[in-house]
C-alpha atoms as one frame of an Amber mdcrd trajectory, in Angstrom:
protein
-100.040 260.300 292.023-102.820 261.979 289.933-104.739 264.957 290.738-106.259
 268.254 289.583-103.901 271.185 289.460-106.234 274.006 289.985-103.731 276.596
 290.342-100.021 275.788 289.753 -96.954 277.636 288.517 -94.568 274.846 286.927
 -91.136 276.842 287.236 -87.496 276.619 286.469 -87.713 274.145 283.411 -86.424
 274.580 279.894 -90.004 275.454 278.397 -90.354 274.618 274.527 -92.537 277.108
 272.988 -93.507 277.814 269.325 -90.966 280.721 269.454 -88.043 278.851 271.000
 -86.805 277.424 274.185 -86.807 279.450 277.419 -84.448 278.674 280.011 -85.628
 278.614 283.576 -89.413 279.406 282.135 -92.632 278.662 283.721 -96.193 277.560
 282.512 -99.214 278.576 284.704-102.109 276.244 284.952-105.513 277.308 286.025
-108.022 274.641 286.125-107.894 272.806 282.738-106.217 275.597 280.845-102.677
 277.307 280.495-102.990 280.745 281.940-101.229 283.985 281.519-101.098 284.855
 285.158-101.329 283.244 288.368-103.316 283.401 291.477-101.908 284.439 294.649
-102.470 281.206 296.253-101.000 279.345 293.266 -98.833 276.203 294.202 -95.402
 276.178 292.617 -93.634 273.052 291.442 -89.959 273.466 290.857 -88.821 271.803
 287.802 -85.299 272.755 287.559 -83.163 270.419 285.398 -86.352 269.190 283.388
 -87.838 270.095 280.067 -91.529 271.098 279.852 -92.758 270.118 276.236 -96.528
 270.034 274.937 -98.417 266.896 275.272 -97.745 264.552 272.444-100.661 264.284
 269.451-100.573 260.733 267.900-102.722 260.796 264.685-101.854 257.018 263.723
-102.411 254.387 266.404-104.130 251.005 266.613-103.840 250.285 270.214-101.905
 249.404 273.298-101.824 248.139 277.020-103.073 244.881 275.514-106.222 246.516
 273.951-107.167 246.919 270.155-108.860 250.149 268.815-110.061 247.930 265.890
-111.879 245.107 267.865-111.748 246.033 271.640-114.910 246.859 273.788-115.191
 250.387 275.052-113.353 249.535 278.315-110.562 247.963 276.427-110.141 251.044
 274.097-110.268 253.098 277.135-107.194 251.067 278.518-105.388 251.606 275.334
-105.835 255.334 275.480-104.690 255.292 279.190-101.703 253.427 278.187-100.520
 255.963 275.688-101.456 258.819 278.021 -99.186 257.459 280.623 -96.496 257.701
 277.927 -97.085 261.410 277.080 -99.944 261.057 274.477-102.506 263.386 275.503
-104.110 263.604 272.086-104.765 260.518 270.187-106.487 259.165 267.120-107.744
 255.611 266.789-106.878 253.813 263.823-108.598 250.651 262.372-107.200 248.161
 260.194-108.893 246.483 257.089-112.002 244.460 257.870-115.371 243.862 256.299
-117.128 247.164 255.489-120.097 246.352 257.917-117.746 245.724 260.579-115.784
 248.850 259.888-118.955 250.922 260.095-119.824 249.203 263.238-116.487 249.875
 264.742-116.548 253.623 263.613-120.156 253.955 265.574-118.286 252.725 268.654
-115.243 254.721 268.316-117.099 257.798 267.397-119.048 257.772 270.916-115.345
 257.963 272.533-114.600 260.913 270.381-117.951 262.686 271.354-116.995 262.324
 274.967-113.344 263.509 274.718-111.572 260.609 274.853-110.270 260.272 271.354
-109.550 263.144 268.717-110.921 261.318 265.695-110.937 258.039 263.830-108.561
 257.172 261.006-109.405 254.373 258.407-106.364 252.469 257.232-107.817 250.179
 254.851-109.543 248.612 253.225-108.878 251.019 250.306-105.248 249.970 249.764
-103.174 248.064 247.474-102.606 244.205 247.509 -98.998 244.623 246.415 -98.276
 246.794 249.444-100.850 245.459 252.033 -98.561 244.959 254.905-100.418 243.595
 257.713-103.868 243.949 256.205-105.961 240.877 255.175-105.603 240.589 251.243
-109.059 239.078 250.598-110.746 241.945 252.586-109.140 244.722 250.524-111.198
 246.891 247.888-110.950 249.538 245.635-111.427 253.177 246.992-115.118 253.487
 245.723-116.076 257.136 246.965-119.571 255.475 247.857-118.084 253.157 250.343
-115.717 255.992 251.313-118.882 257.927 252.142-120.389 254.989 253.857-117.753
 254.992 256.671-117.611 258.764 256.736-121.602 258.696 257.628-120.874 255.719
 260.157-118.358 257.835 261.972-120.889 260.620 262.399-118.465 263.616 261.637
-115.676 262.039 263.817-113.428 260.754 260.860-110.390 262.535 260.271-108.318
 260.538 257.745-108.574 257.819 255.475-105.309 256.081 253.925-105.838 255.401
 250.351-104.048 253.708 247.517-104.996 256.427 245.329-103.773 254.858 242.303
-106.468 252.286 242.414-109.851 252.784 240.558-111.915 255.551 242.376-108.672
 256.580 244.130-108.680 260.184 243.104-112.270 260.694 243.283-112.211 259.522
 246.923-109.274 261.908 247.584-111.542 264.955 246.146-114.653 263.591 248.165
-112.554 263.794 251.341-110.914 267.024 250.696-114.392 268.780 250.097-115.430
 267.375 253.438-112.492 268.632 255.210-110.968 265.285 255.985-107.312 264.062
 255.353-106.801 261.878 252.547-103.341 260.214 253.149-101.516 258.208 250.581
-100.141 255.103 251.764-100.054 251.224 251.105 -99.706 252.086 247.614 -97.842
 250.991 244.620 -98.410 254.478 242.671 -95.741 255.977 240.328 -94.193 259.356
 240.953 -96.615 260.732 238.269 -99.843 258.984 239.956 -98.595 260.397 243.376
 -98.453 263.956 241.984-102.059 263.521 240.561-103.385 262.619 243.941-101.674
 265.564 245.782-103.016 267.815 243.051-106.532 266.395 243.939-106.120 267.207
 247.729-104.069 264.424 249.391-102.073 265.989 252.126-100.495 263.224 254.083
 -97.994 260.324 253.422 -98.825 257.291 255.873 -95.574 256.031 257.319 -93.504
 257.339 254.483 -91.225 254.618 253.245 -93.081 251.927 254.862 -95.540 249.864
 252.438 -94.824 251.915 249.138 -92.294 251.435 246.383 -88.675 252.458 247.273
 -86.851 255.365 245.826 -85.124 254.397 242.757 -83.163 256.767 240.372 -85.308
 256.129 237.104 -88.482 255.516 239.067 -88.665 257.787 241.997 -92.085 256.414
 242.948 -94.208 257.895 245.863 -91.438 258.771 248.211 -89.836 261.475 245.781
 -93.220 263.059 245.139 -94.262 263.062 248.750 -90.918 264.555 250.111 -90.834
 267.166 247.532 -94.445 268.673 247.988 -94.836 271.348 250.523 -98.653 270.471
 250.638 -97.630 266.990 252.068 -96.915 266.099 255.857 -94.947 262.973 256.011
 -95.597 260.146 258.979 -92.474 258.704 260.492 -92.264 255.485 262.797 -89.271
 256.102 264.618 -88.976 252.790 266.568 -85.628 251.652 264.995 -87.263 248.891
 263.296 -89.522 250.595 260.555 -86.674 253.180 259.577 -83.137 253.385 259.049
 -81.759 256.455 260.877 -80.671 257.767 257.527 -84.046 257.591 256.173 -85.687
 259.573 259.029 -82.728 262.124 258.564 -83.360 262.416 255.073 -86.874 263.119
 255.637 -86.244 265.748 258.276 -83.637 267.402 255.872 -85.842 267.257 252.660
 -89.119 267.861 253.911 -88.168 269.972 257.100 -89.450 269.648 260.655 -92.630
 271.515 259.632 -93.949 268.768 257.473 -93.096 265.787 259.782 -95.371 263.884
 262.020 -93.996 261.557 264.264 -96.410 258.576 264.988 -96.505 255.242 266.623
 -98.680 252.902 264.366 -98.933 251.000 267.614-100.863 247.738 268.062-102.130
 246.126 271.169 -98.548 245.252 272.435 -97.433 248.901 272.834 -96.673 249.543
 276.670 -97.867 245.943 277.362 -95.008 243.196 276.202 -93.982 240.354 274.016
 -96.647 237.736 273.199 -99.212 236.647 270.661-101.967 239.079 269.637-104.568
 239.991 266.642-104.467 242.669 264.357-107.875 242.769 262.837-108.451 239.103
 261.610-104.478 238.407 261.432-102.283 236.907 264.087 -99.177 238.562 265.354
 -96.286 237.405 267.453 -94.303 240.067 269.285 -90.710 239.284 269.942 -88.188
 241.414 271.415 -90.608 244.519 270.933 -91.101 243.760 267.285 -94.492 243.011
 265.945 -94.750 240.444 263.089 -97.394 238.426 261.235 -97.385 234.955 262.110
 -98.101 234.092 258.304 -95.578 235.941 256.095 -93.375 237.591 258.724 -94.356
 241.027 257.560 -93.852 243.913 260.307 -97.461 244.285 261.818 -97.280 247.916
 263.270 -95.095 248.648 266.230 -95.251 248.663 270.105 -93.869 252.008 270.068
 -94.693 254.818 272.498 -94.495 258.545 271.497 -92.032 259.232 274.810 -89.842
 256.505 273.100 -89.994 258.143 269.718 -89.017 261.637 271.210 -86.219 260.166
 273.064 -84.651 258.307 269.920 -85.295 261.414 267.830 -83.224 263.639 270.360
 -80.818 261.362 271.506 -79.907 258.861 268.531 -81.106 260.934 265.449 -79.671
 264.135 267.140 -82.933 266.110 265.887 -83.057 269.378 267.577 -85.492 269.589
 270.320 -87.632 272.169 269.097 -87.989 270.321 265.765 -88.912 267.268 267.543
 -91.632 269.020 269.416 -93.035 270.664 266.262 -93.128 267.050 264.624 -94.539
 265.271 267.552 -97.203 267.982 268.923 -97.928 271.012 266.830 -97.858 269.355
 263.115-100.425 266.550 263.844-102.394 269.028 265.941-102.706 271.351 262.933
-103.517 268.488 260.617-106.226 267.240 263.017-107.703 270.841 263.266-107.230
 270.822 266.997-104.121 273.307 267.283-106.327 276.075 268.766-106.648 273.687
 271.721-103.626 271.603 271.945 -99.960 271.141 270.627 -98.146 273.922 272.249
 -97.716 275.441 275.388 -99.715 278.843 275.012-102.167 280.713 277.332-105.790
 279.511 276.662-104.812 276.198 275.372-105.830 272.885 277.442-102.960 272.351
 279.978-101.758 269.337 278.318 -97.913 268.823 278.941 -95.174 266.548 279.221
 -92.060 266.691 281.944 -88.789 265.282 280.712 -85.632 264.754 282.681 -82.389
 266.149 281.494 -81.678 263.066 279.487 -85.250 263.196 277.909 -86.651 260.477
 279.798 -90.525 260.973 280.809 -91.052 261.954 284.239 -94.448 263.418 284.148
 -97.765 264.025 281.989-100.509 266.447 282.596-103.800 266.172 280.555-106.282
 269.334 280.867-104.745 270.256 284.016-104.720 266.793 285.716-101.692 264.708
 286.460-101.717 261.405 284.729 -98.265 261.057 286.037 -97.077 263.366 288.601
 -93.464 263.882 288.477 -91.502 263.111 291.734 -89.405 266.171 292.423 -86.871
 265.874 295.215
């Protein structure tokens, strides 16, 4: 059941706040916002035995519900957005994959309209400015060097809604493109890269601030050639994306990132493709054919992992129950950190008065029971 919670007190839950977890806490919703006090006629919803956490913020997502953000119609994109909202993602950035420049510019125009009307939080261009050595599920014949003029073309096509570009910064034009993005307040993310340790340090010094799905699509950590992983983990200026689906990362790799970077520098993402929340079958990721089997997406040709079928409620559940990451640290990684990076922490990412009433209700086993976005129940918890 969905509906507007005009004046509601959510009471009795363990509420995860920026300052820590409050037992038997309460969150007051007035209209679309979290309020500091409740109206006399406010409805009270007893959430005893549950957790109350901020809505999830996904800064790297290619689609879901059978719909692609890269190629779908507006209605299909909205279907993908709704699918992820039902799984707790109340703020979402649409990611593209490598394509022809004119096609990507056109997609930027389509997606920017959804940003402007509040359905998306921005656009992330993953490709075409990436390394053919670490292309993953990107079409090699469409890859190109990160020429600042071409980066600027996509920035302009997005009409101020572009939030992040993933770049192989070691390629010609890479460092200049990082500087361009930093100057315009956008995120330069290092990913799908074959860079050395030294080249990665140079890119960070130029203004890069994010590691696109750390470990994946980059050289492995080695004792004489530490590569990008060591440089990205050690630098306080970098936030590292992690795909916690049990396929992309060994649990020890996830634990290493949390231990070395700290929870304040981790952003849990989905890197989801069309099949997220939809099921096994055959799909397209840009121009490439993908088969999803047992929830794992792989290219039909070459068998490379092709994004994920992950939703953030599953990532949260795995992080707490399997990886044993403290709940407060997971909330920081899945809500607050990406919100800060996207420049929207003044509105979302934590349960504080004045912010949007975006929240997720979990049961004592950390299974999603309810989702509210801007005061409206996307999924209302069934409380006995």
